[in-house]
XYZ file of C-alpha atoms in Angstrom:
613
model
C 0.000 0.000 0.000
C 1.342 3.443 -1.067
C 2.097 6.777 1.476
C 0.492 9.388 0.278
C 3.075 12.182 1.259
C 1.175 15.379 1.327
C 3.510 18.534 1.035
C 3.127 21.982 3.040
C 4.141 23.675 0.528
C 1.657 27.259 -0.055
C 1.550 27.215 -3.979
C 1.714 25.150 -6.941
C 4.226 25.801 -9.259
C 4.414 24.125 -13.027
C 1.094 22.560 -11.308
C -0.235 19.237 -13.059
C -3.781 19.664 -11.631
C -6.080 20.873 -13.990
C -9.905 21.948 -12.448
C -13.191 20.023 -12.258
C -15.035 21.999 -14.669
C -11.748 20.656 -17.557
C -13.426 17.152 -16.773
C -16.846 17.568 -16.652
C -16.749 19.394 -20.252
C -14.370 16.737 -22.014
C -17.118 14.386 -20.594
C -20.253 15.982 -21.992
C -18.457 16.527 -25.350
C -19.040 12.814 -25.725
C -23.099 12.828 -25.449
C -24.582 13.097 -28.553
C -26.001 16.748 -30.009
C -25.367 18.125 -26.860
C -23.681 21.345 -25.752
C -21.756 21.998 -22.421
C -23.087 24.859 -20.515
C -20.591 26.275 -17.460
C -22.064 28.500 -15.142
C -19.226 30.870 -14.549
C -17.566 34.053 -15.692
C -16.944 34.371 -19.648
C -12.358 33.626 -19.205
C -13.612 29.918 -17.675
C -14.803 29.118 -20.917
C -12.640 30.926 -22.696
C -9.744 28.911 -20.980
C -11.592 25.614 -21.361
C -12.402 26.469 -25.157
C -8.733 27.112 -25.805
C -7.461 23.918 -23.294
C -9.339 21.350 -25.865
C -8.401 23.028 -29.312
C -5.113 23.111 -28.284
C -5.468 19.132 -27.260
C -8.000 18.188 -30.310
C -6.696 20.315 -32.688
C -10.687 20.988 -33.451
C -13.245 23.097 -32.997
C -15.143 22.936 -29.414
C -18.875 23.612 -29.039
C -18.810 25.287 -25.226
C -21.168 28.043 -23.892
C -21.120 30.180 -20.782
C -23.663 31.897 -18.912
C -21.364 35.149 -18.607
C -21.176 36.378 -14.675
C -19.902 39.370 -14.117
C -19.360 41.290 -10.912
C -23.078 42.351 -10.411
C -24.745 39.258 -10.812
C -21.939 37.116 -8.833
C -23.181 39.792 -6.154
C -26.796 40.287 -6.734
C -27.481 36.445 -8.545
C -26.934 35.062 -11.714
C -30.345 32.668 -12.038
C -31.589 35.274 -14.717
C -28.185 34.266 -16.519
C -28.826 30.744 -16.502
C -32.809 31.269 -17.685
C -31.170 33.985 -21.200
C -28.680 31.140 -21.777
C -30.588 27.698 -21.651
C -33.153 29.901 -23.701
C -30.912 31.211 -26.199
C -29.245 27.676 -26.371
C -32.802 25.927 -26.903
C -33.879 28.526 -29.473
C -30.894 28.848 -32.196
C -29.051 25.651 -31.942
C -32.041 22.963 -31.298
C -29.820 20.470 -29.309
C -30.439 17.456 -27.736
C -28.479 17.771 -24.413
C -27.112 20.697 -22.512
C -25.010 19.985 -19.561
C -25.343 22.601 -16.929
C -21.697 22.491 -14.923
C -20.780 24.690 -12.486
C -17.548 26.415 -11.443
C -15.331 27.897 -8.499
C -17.479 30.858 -8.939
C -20.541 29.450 -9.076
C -20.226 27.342 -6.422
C -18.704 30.248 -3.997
C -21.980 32.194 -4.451
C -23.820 29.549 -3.753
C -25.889 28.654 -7.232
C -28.223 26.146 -6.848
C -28.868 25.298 -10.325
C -31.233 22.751 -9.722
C -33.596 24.760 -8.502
C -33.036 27.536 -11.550
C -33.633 24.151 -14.073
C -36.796 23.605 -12.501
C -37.882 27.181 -12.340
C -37.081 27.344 -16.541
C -38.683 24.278 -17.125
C -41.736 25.938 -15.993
C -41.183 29.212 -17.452
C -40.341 27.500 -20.441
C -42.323 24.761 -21.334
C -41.335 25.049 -24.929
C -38.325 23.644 -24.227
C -39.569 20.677 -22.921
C -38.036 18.402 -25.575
C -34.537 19.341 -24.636
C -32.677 17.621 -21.675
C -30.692 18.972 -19.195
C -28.136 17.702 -16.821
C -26.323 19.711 -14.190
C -23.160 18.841 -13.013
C -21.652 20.444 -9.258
C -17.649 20.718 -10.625
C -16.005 23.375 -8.682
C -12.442 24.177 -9.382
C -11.291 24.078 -5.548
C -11.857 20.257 -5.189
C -10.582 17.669 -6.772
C -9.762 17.743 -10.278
C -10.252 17.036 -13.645
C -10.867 13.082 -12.947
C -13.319 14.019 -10.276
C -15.443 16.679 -12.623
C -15.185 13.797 -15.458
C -16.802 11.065 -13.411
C -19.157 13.739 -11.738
C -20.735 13.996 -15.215
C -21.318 10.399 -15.431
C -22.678 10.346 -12.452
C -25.213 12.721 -13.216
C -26.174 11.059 -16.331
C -26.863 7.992 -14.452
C -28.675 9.561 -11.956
C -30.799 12.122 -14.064
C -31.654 10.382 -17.436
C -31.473 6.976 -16.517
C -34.746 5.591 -14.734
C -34.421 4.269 -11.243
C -36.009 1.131 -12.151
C -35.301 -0.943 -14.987
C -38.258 -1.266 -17.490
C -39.701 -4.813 -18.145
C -37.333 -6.838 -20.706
C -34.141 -6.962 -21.592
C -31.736 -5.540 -24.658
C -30.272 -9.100 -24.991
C -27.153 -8.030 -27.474
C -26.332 -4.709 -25.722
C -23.410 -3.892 -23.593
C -22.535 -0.665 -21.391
C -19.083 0.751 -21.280
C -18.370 3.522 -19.201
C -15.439 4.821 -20.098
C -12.455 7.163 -17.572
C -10.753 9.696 -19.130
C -7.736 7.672 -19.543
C -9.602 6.388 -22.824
C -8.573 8.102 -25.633
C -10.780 8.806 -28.410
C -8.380 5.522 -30.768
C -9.018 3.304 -27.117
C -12.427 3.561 -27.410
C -12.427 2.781 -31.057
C -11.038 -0.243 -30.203
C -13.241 -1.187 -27.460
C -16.056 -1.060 -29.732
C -14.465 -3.642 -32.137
C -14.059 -5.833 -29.491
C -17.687 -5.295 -28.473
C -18.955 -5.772 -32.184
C -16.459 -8.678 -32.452
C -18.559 -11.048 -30.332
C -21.560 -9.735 -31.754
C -22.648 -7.409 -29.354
C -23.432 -3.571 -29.515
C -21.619 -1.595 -27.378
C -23.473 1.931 -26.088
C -20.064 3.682 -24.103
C -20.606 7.122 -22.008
C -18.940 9.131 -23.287
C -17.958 8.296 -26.968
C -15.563 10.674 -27.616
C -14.566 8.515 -30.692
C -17.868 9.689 -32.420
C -17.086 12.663 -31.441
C -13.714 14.213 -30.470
C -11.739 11.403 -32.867
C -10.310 14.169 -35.400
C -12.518 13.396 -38.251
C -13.596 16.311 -41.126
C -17.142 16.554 -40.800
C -19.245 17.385 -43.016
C -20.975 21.132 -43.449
C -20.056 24.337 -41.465
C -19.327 24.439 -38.314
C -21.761 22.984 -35.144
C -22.741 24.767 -32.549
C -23.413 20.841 -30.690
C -21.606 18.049 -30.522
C -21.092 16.230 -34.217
C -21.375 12.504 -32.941
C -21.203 11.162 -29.352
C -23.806 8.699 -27.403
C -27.104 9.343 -28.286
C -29.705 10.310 -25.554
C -32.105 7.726 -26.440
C -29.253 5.185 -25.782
C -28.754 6.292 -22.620
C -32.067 5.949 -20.974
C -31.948 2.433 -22.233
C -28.691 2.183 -20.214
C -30.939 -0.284 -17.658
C -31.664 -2.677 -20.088
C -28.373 -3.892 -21.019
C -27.114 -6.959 -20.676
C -24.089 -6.509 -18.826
C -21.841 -3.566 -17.990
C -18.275 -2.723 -18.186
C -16.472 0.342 -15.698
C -13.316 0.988 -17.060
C -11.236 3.064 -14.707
C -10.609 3.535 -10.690
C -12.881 7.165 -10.445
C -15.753 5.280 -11.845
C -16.442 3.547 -8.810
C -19.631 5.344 -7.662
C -20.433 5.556 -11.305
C -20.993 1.883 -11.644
C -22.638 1.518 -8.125
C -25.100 3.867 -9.613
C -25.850 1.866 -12.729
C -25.977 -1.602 -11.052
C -28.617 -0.374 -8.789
C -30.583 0.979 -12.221
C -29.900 -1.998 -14.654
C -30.823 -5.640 -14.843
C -27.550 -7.355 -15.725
C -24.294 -7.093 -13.415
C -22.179 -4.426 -13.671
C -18.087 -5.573 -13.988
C -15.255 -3.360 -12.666
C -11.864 -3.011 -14.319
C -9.012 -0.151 -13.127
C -7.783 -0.509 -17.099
C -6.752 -2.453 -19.970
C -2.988 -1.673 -20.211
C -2.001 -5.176 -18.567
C -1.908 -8.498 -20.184
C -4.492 -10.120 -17.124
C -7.378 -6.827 -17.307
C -7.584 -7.179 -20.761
C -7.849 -11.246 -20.779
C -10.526 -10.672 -18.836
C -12.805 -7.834 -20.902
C -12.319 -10.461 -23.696
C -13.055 -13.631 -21.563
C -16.170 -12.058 -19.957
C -17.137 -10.966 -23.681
C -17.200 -14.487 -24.845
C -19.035 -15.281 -22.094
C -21.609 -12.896 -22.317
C -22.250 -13.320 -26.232
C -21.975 -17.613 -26.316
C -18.892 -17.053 -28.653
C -15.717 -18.060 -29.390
C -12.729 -15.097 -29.095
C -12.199 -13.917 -32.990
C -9.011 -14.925 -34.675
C -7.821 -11.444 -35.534
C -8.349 -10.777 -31.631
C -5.895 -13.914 -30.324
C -3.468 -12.747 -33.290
C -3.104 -9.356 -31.737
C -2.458 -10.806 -27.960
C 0.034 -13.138 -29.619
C 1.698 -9.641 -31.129
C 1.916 -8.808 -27.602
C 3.694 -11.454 -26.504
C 6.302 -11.190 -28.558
C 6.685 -7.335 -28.733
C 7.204 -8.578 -25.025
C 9.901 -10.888 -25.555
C 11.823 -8.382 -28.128
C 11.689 -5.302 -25.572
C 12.279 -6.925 -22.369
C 16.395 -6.746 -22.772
C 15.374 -2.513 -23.131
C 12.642 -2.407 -20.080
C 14.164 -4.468 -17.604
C 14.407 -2.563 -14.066
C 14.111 0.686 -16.067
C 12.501 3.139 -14.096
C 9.524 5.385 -14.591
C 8.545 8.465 -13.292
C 5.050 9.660 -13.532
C 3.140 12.888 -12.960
C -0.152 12.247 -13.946
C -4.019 11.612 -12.760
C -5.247 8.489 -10.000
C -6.434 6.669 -13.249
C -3.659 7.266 -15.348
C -0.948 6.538 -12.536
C -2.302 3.232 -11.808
C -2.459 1.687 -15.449
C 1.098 3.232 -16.199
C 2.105 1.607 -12.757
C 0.687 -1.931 -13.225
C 1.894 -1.327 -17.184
C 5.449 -0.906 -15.818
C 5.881 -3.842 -12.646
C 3.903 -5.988 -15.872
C 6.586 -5.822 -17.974
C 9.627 -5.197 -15.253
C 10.139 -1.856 -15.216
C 10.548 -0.053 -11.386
C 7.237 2.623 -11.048
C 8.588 6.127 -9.272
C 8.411 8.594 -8.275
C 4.913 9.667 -8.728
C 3.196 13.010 -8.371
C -0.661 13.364 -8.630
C -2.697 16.666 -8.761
C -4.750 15.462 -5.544
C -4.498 12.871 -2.595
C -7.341 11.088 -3.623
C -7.320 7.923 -1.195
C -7.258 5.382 -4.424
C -3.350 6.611 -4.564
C -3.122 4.089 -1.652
C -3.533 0.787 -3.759
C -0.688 1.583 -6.179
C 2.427 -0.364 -5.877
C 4.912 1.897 -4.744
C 6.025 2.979 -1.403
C 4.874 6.545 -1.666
C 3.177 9.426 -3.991
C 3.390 12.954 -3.727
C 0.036 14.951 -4.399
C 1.945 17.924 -5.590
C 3.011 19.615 -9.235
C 5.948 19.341 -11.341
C 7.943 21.127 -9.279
C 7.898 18.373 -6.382
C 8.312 15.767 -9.482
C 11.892 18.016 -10.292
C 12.685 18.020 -6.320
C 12.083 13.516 -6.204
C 14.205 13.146 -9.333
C 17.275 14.919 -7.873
C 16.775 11.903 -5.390
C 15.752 9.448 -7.066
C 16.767 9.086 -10.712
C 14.773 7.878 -13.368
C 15.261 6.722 -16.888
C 11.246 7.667 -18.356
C 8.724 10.445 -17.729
C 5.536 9.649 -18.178
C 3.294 13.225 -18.278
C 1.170 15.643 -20.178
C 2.924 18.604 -22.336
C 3.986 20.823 -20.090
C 6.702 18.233 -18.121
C 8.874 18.813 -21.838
C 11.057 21.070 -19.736
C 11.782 19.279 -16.881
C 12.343 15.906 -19.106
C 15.017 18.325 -21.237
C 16.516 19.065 -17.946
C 17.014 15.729 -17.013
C 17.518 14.379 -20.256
C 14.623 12.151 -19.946
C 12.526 10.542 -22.699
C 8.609 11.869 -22.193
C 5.891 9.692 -23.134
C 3.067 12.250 -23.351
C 0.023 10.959 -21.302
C -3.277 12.721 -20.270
C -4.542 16.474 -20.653
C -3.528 18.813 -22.441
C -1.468 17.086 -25.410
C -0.592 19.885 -27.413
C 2.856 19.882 -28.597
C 2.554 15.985 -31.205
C 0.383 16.039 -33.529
C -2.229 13.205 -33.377
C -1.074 12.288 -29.442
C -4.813 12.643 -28.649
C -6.392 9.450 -29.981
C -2.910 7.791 -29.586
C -4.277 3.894 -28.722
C -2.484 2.494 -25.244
C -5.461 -0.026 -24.177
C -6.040 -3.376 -25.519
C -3.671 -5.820 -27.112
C -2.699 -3.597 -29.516
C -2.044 -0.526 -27.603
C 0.072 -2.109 -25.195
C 1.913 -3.634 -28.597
C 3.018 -0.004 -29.549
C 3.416 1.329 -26.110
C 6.563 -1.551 -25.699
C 7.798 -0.557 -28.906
C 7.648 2.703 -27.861
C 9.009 2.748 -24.905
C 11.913 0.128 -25.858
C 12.868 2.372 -28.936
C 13.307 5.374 -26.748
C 15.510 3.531 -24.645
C 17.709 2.412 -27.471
C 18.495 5.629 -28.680
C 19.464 6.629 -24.803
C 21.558 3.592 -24.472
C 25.266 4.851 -23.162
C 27.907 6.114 -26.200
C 30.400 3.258 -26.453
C 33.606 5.257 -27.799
C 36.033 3.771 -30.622
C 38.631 1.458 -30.241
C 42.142 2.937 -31.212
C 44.802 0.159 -31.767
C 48.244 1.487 -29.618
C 50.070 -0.305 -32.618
C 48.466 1.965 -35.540
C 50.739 4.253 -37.138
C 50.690 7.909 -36.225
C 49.505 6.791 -32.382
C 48.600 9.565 -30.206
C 50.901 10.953 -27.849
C 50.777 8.885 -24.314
C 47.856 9.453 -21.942
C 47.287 10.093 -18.165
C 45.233 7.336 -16.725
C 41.919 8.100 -15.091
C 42.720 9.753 -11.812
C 40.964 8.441 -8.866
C 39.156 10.581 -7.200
C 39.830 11.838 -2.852
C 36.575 12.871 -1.064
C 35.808 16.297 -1.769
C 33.193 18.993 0.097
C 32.296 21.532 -1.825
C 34.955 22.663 -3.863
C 38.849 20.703 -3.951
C 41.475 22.415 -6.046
C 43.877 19.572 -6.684
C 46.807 21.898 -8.890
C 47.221 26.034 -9.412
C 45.088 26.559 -12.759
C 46.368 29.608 -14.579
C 49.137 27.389 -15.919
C 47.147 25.308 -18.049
C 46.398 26.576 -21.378
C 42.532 24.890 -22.054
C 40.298 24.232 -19.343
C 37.450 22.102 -19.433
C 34.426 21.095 -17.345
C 32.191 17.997 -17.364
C 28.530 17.362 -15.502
C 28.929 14.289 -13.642
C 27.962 12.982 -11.000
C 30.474 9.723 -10.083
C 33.531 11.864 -11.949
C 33.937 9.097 -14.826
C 30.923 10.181 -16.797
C 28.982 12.898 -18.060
C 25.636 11.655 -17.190
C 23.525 15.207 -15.839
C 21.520 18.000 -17.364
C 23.782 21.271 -16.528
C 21.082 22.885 -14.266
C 20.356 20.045 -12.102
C 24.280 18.162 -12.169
C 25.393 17.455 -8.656
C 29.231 18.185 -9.730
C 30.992 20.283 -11.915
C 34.697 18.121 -12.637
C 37.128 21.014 -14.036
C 40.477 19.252 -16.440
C 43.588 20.898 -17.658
C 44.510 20.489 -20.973
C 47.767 20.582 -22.861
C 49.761 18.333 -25.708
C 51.297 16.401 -23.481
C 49.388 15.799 -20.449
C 45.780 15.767 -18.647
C 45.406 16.862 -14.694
C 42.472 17.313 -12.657
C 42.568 20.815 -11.355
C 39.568 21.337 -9.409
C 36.274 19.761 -8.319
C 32.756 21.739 -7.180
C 30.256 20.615 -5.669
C 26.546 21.673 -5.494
C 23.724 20.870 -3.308
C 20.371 19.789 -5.749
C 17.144 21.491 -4.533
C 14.463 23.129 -6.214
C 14.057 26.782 -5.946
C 14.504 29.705 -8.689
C 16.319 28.882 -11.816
C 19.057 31.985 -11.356
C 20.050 30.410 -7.766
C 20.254 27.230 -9.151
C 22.283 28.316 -12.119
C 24.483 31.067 -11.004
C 26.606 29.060 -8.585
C 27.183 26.623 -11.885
C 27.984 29.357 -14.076
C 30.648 31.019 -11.448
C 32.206 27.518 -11.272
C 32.941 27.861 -14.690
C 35.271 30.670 -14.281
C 38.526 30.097 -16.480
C 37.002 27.104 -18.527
C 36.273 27.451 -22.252
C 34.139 24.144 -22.757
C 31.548 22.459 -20.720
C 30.353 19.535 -21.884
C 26.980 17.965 -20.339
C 24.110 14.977 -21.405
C 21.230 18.631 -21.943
C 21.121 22.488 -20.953
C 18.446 24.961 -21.961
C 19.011 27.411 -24.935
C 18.604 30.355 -22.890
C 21.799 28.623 -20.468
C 23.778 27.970 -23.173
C 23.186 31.933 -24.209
C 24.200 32.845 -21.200
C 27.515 30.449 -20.806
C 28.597 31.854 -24.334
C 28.674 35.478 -22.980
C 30.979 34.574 -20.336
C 33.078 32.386 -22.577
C 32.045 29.214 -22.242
C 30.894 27.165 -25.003
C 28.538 24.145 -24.196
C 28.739 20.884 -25.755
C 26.040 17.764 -25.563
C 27.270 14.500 -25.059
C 25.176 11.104 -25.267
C 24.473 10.093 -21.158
C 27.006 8.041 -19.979
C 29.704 8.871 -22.021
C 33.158 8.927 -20.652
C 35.455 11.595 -19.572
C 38.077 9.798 -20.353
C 37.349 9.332 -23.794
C 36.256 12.846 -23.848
C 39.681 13.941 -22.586
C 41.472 12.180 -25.264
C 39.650 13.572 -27.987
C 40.714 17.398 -26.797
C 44.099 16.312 -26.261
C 44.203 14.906 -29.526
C 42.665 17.754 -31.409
C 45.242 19.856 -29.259
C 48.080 17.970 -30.314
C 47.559 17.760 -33.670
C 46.729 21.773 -33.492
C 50.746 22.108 -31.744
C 51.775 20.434 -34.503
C 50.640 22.426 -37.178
C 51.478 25.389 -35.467
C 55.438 23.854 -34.695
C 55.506 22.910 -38.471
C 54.942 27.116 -39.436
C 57.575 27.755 -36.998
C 60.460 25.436 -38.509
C 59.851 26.369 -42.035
C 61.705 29.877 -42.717
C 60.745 29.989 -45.987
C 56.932 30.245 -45.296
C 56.740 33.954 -45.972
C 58.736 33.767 -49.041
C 56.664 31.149 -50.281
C 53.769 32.942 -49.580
C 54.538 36.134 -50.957
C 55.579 34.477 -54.293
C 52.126 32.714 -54.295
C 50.627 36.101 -53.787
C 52.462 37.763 -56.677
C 52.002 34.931 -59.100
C 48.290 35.334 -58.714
C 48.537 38.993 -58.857
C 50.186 38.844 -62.461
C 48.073 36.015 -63.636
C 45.596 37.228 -66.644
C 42.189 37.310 -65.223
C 40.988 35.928 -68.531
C 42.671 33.237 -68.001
């Protein structure tokens, strides 16, 4: 059972929580013609608008009822009765999903009643449904206004008691946001493989799966589950929960539906997703399709071929409850080492993972765990590309928003398949991070370089240890590391700065520094570095940040990248080479008198040379 290790810390910074009301409108843009609806000030849908497009790369039907000081003051039901009114009038949907927000919420909205009032007021509008949804932004976040939404439905449009009969070829998925739009694609074939039809809440893949549509643009949603399908929801046969947060979700629909209702945290292991399958066959009388046992056996071996890459690799996370625990069991599955782990909020489901502790926290805390405790993947959203640059990490993007890859949004990581591509993935990214194995000089080639100091080994140091007087030594270099026989650190966030002097004849350690890793501002992180660097003319280091490398270049210092891992030793022999065959050119100008004379007759034969040739 895992600690959850809850921080004192007064802000958030680089946070990796993102609100309620994020959650509760990805959800209702998978019902079908319906628009979401927040009850808030017009910048929370503004935000929200801008959050998706940036994710989807598409369009975003989202309203807002428009507070503004006076009615947050005085109340805002008139708002709600202008905008479900206006809604109902020009764009004729289906649905409209009432959520609230922070602001809302605060004042004290209770939108219930204000439905009920309209629905009076209005009985025009009688043909349209609507659901509202309590999301504020200070609890929880966007997994907890997600499954609010589904909760709602449940509780709203489906009937509290099943009618008579029974839908005997229908299935209900309800789906987490750890689904992407291609995951739920796929969870339909399975469905339709055994013969069955699958109605899943939400369906972003009807609607949110990137496809050109055609006509101008909708005010609703362009696909999704239909409403019709979801008051039927009781009459299924049987029904799937796919994700932790769904919990009270599917306690809600077993207590409204005839057939049983089965649980499942995910379908990124090898043993959750035998059992969706076995429990389909079950269900439908039929035998697993062939094209569905070919794609497990794919798994397998993409198993067997990436294992030598994933072994006891570990993997650090930064992402939602649902999305922590399939990338957890995902990695112990196929040997990889889970941690550390940062989630927006201490929800007590963090407690069943299987690690020794998580961190409800932001990206910062994630930088502050990986000083500590090193890691070879980051799995997170977009905004974690700086801190895997800084630690020269691979990122595997993962949850909300995606918005730097195009196409990461329906990227397919459930099923057989998805966990297929996710090992090739993964094992490919760890290839090209493997350590830089230098080449092999033969000491019996001709022209062998000059002789070479063996690898010092290195006395305990605190702080700083100046091992010779520097300012005889004609190129200085420096070198991240932190075990001084490889450059293996990211320049803001290396441990130890090792400082070499070079000339053509011999190598010497002249100083080591030493720096204590915390988090804090970037300048008091970097400035120390960039004093230590005093004298030196090259650094080299595994990453460092453009606007770093800017700044070494104004003090003279020029940075070079290295592969992680590589030697210094190997490093070292390269300059020295480079210097000694630069000494040598120079000494060959020296012992030729004749160079100017040469030169000057080269300079007047071109001088009379006819320039027509």
């Amino acid at each position: 059972m895992a600690e959850i290790f809850r921080t004192d810390k007064p802000l958030a910074v680089s946070p990796v929580k993102t609100g309620q009301p994020l959650g509760a409108i990805l959800a209702s843009l998978g019902i079908g013609h319906c628009i979401p609806l927040v009850h808030g000030a017009q910048g929370c849908s503004a935000f929200a608008k801008v959050f998706f497009i940036q994710h989807f790369h598409d369009p975003v039907p989202l309203q807002s009822t428009a507070m503004d000081p006076t009615s947050t003051i005085m109340g805002a039901d008139g708002n709600i009765f202008t905008a479900l009114d206006t809604l109902c009038q020009r764009n004729t949907p289906q649905a409209i999903v009432l959520l609230s927000t922070g602001l809302s919420e605060a004042q004290g909205s209770d939108m219930s009643r204000v439905v009920r009032q309209f629905r009076e007021e209005y009985p025009r509008h009688k043909g349209v449904a609507i659901l509202t949804v309590n999301s504020p932004d200070f609890y929880g976040s966007m997994e907890n206004g997600f499954s609010a939404v589904l909760e709602s439905v449940i509780e709203q449009w489906v009937a509290p008691t099943p009618r008579a009969g029974q839908r005997n070829r229908r299935v209900n998925l309800l789906v987490s946001h750890l689904c992407s739009p291609g995951d739920i694609e796929l969870l339909r074939r399975y469905v339709e493989a055994f013969g069955l039809q699958a109605t899943i809440l939400p369906d972003l893949a009807q609607s949110m799966d990137g496809h050109l549509a055609q006509g101008d643009f909708s005010p609703v949603t362009q696909g999704g589950t239909p409403l019709r399908q979801i008051e039927q929801m009781g009459q299924s046969l049987c029904s799937f929960a796919i994700g932790a947060s769904l919990s009270r979700a599917s306690s809600l629909l077993a207590r409204r539906s005839h057939g049983e209702v089965i649980a499942l945290p995910h379908l990124m292991t090898l043993e959750h997703c035998d059992t969706f399958i076995h429990q389909l066959a079950k269900i439908s009388g039929r035998g697993v399709p062939q094209w569905i046992e070919r794609q497990r056996g794919q798994l397998q071996d993409a198993m067997i071929d990436c294992h030598m890459w994933l072994q006891d690799q570990r993997m650090a996370m930064a992402a939602e409850g649902d999305l922590l625990a399939a990338w957890c069991d995902f990695a112990a599955s196929q040997g990889m080492r889970p941690g550390p782990l940062v989630a927006p909020t201490g929800h007590p489901s963090l407690r069943q993972l299987p690690v020794e502790r998580v961190v409800p926290g932001d990206l910062e805390d994630l930088q502050t765990l990986l000083c500590s405790q090193p890691a070879d993947l980051l799995v997170a959203n977009s905004h974690a590309c700086d801190l895997a640059e800084q630690f020269a990490l691979p990122l595997i993007r993962a949850g909300f928003p995606l918005f730097d890859r195009l196409g990461e949004f329906r990227r397919v990581r459930q099923g057989y398949s998805g966990m297929r591509d996710t090992l090739f993935e993964l094992a490919n990214l760890m290839r090209e991070r493997h350590r830089h194995v230098a080449l092999y000089r033969s000491p019996l080639r001709q022209n062998a370089e000059p002789p070479f100091t063996q690898e010092p080994i290195m006395p305990p140091i605190n702080r700083q240890f100046d091992m010779v007087h520097s300012d005889e030594w004609s190129m200085k270099v420096a070198f991240a590391s932190s075990d001084y026989r490889h450059v293996d650190r990211h320049f803001g966030a290396t441990p130890r700065l090792v400082v070499y002097g070079v000339k053509a004849d011999r190598v010497t350690l002249i100083r080591v520094v030493d720096f204590t890793v915390e988090s804090g501002h970037q300048a008091e992180r970097i400035g120390p570095r960039i004093h230590a660097l005093e004298d030196c003319v090259t650094l080299f280091c595994v990453a460092i940040g453009d606007a770093i490398f800017r700044q070494l270049l104004q003090v003279g210092v020029r940075a070079e990248r290295v592969p992680a891992d590589t030697k210094i030793v190997d490093l070292l022999q390269e300059i020295q080479l480079y210097w000694y065959a630069k000494e040598q050119r120079k000494s060959a100008r020296r012992r030729d008198p004749e160079r100017f004379t040469r030169l000057l007759e080269e300079q007047e034969w071109r001088e009379d040379r006819d320039p027509r040739g």
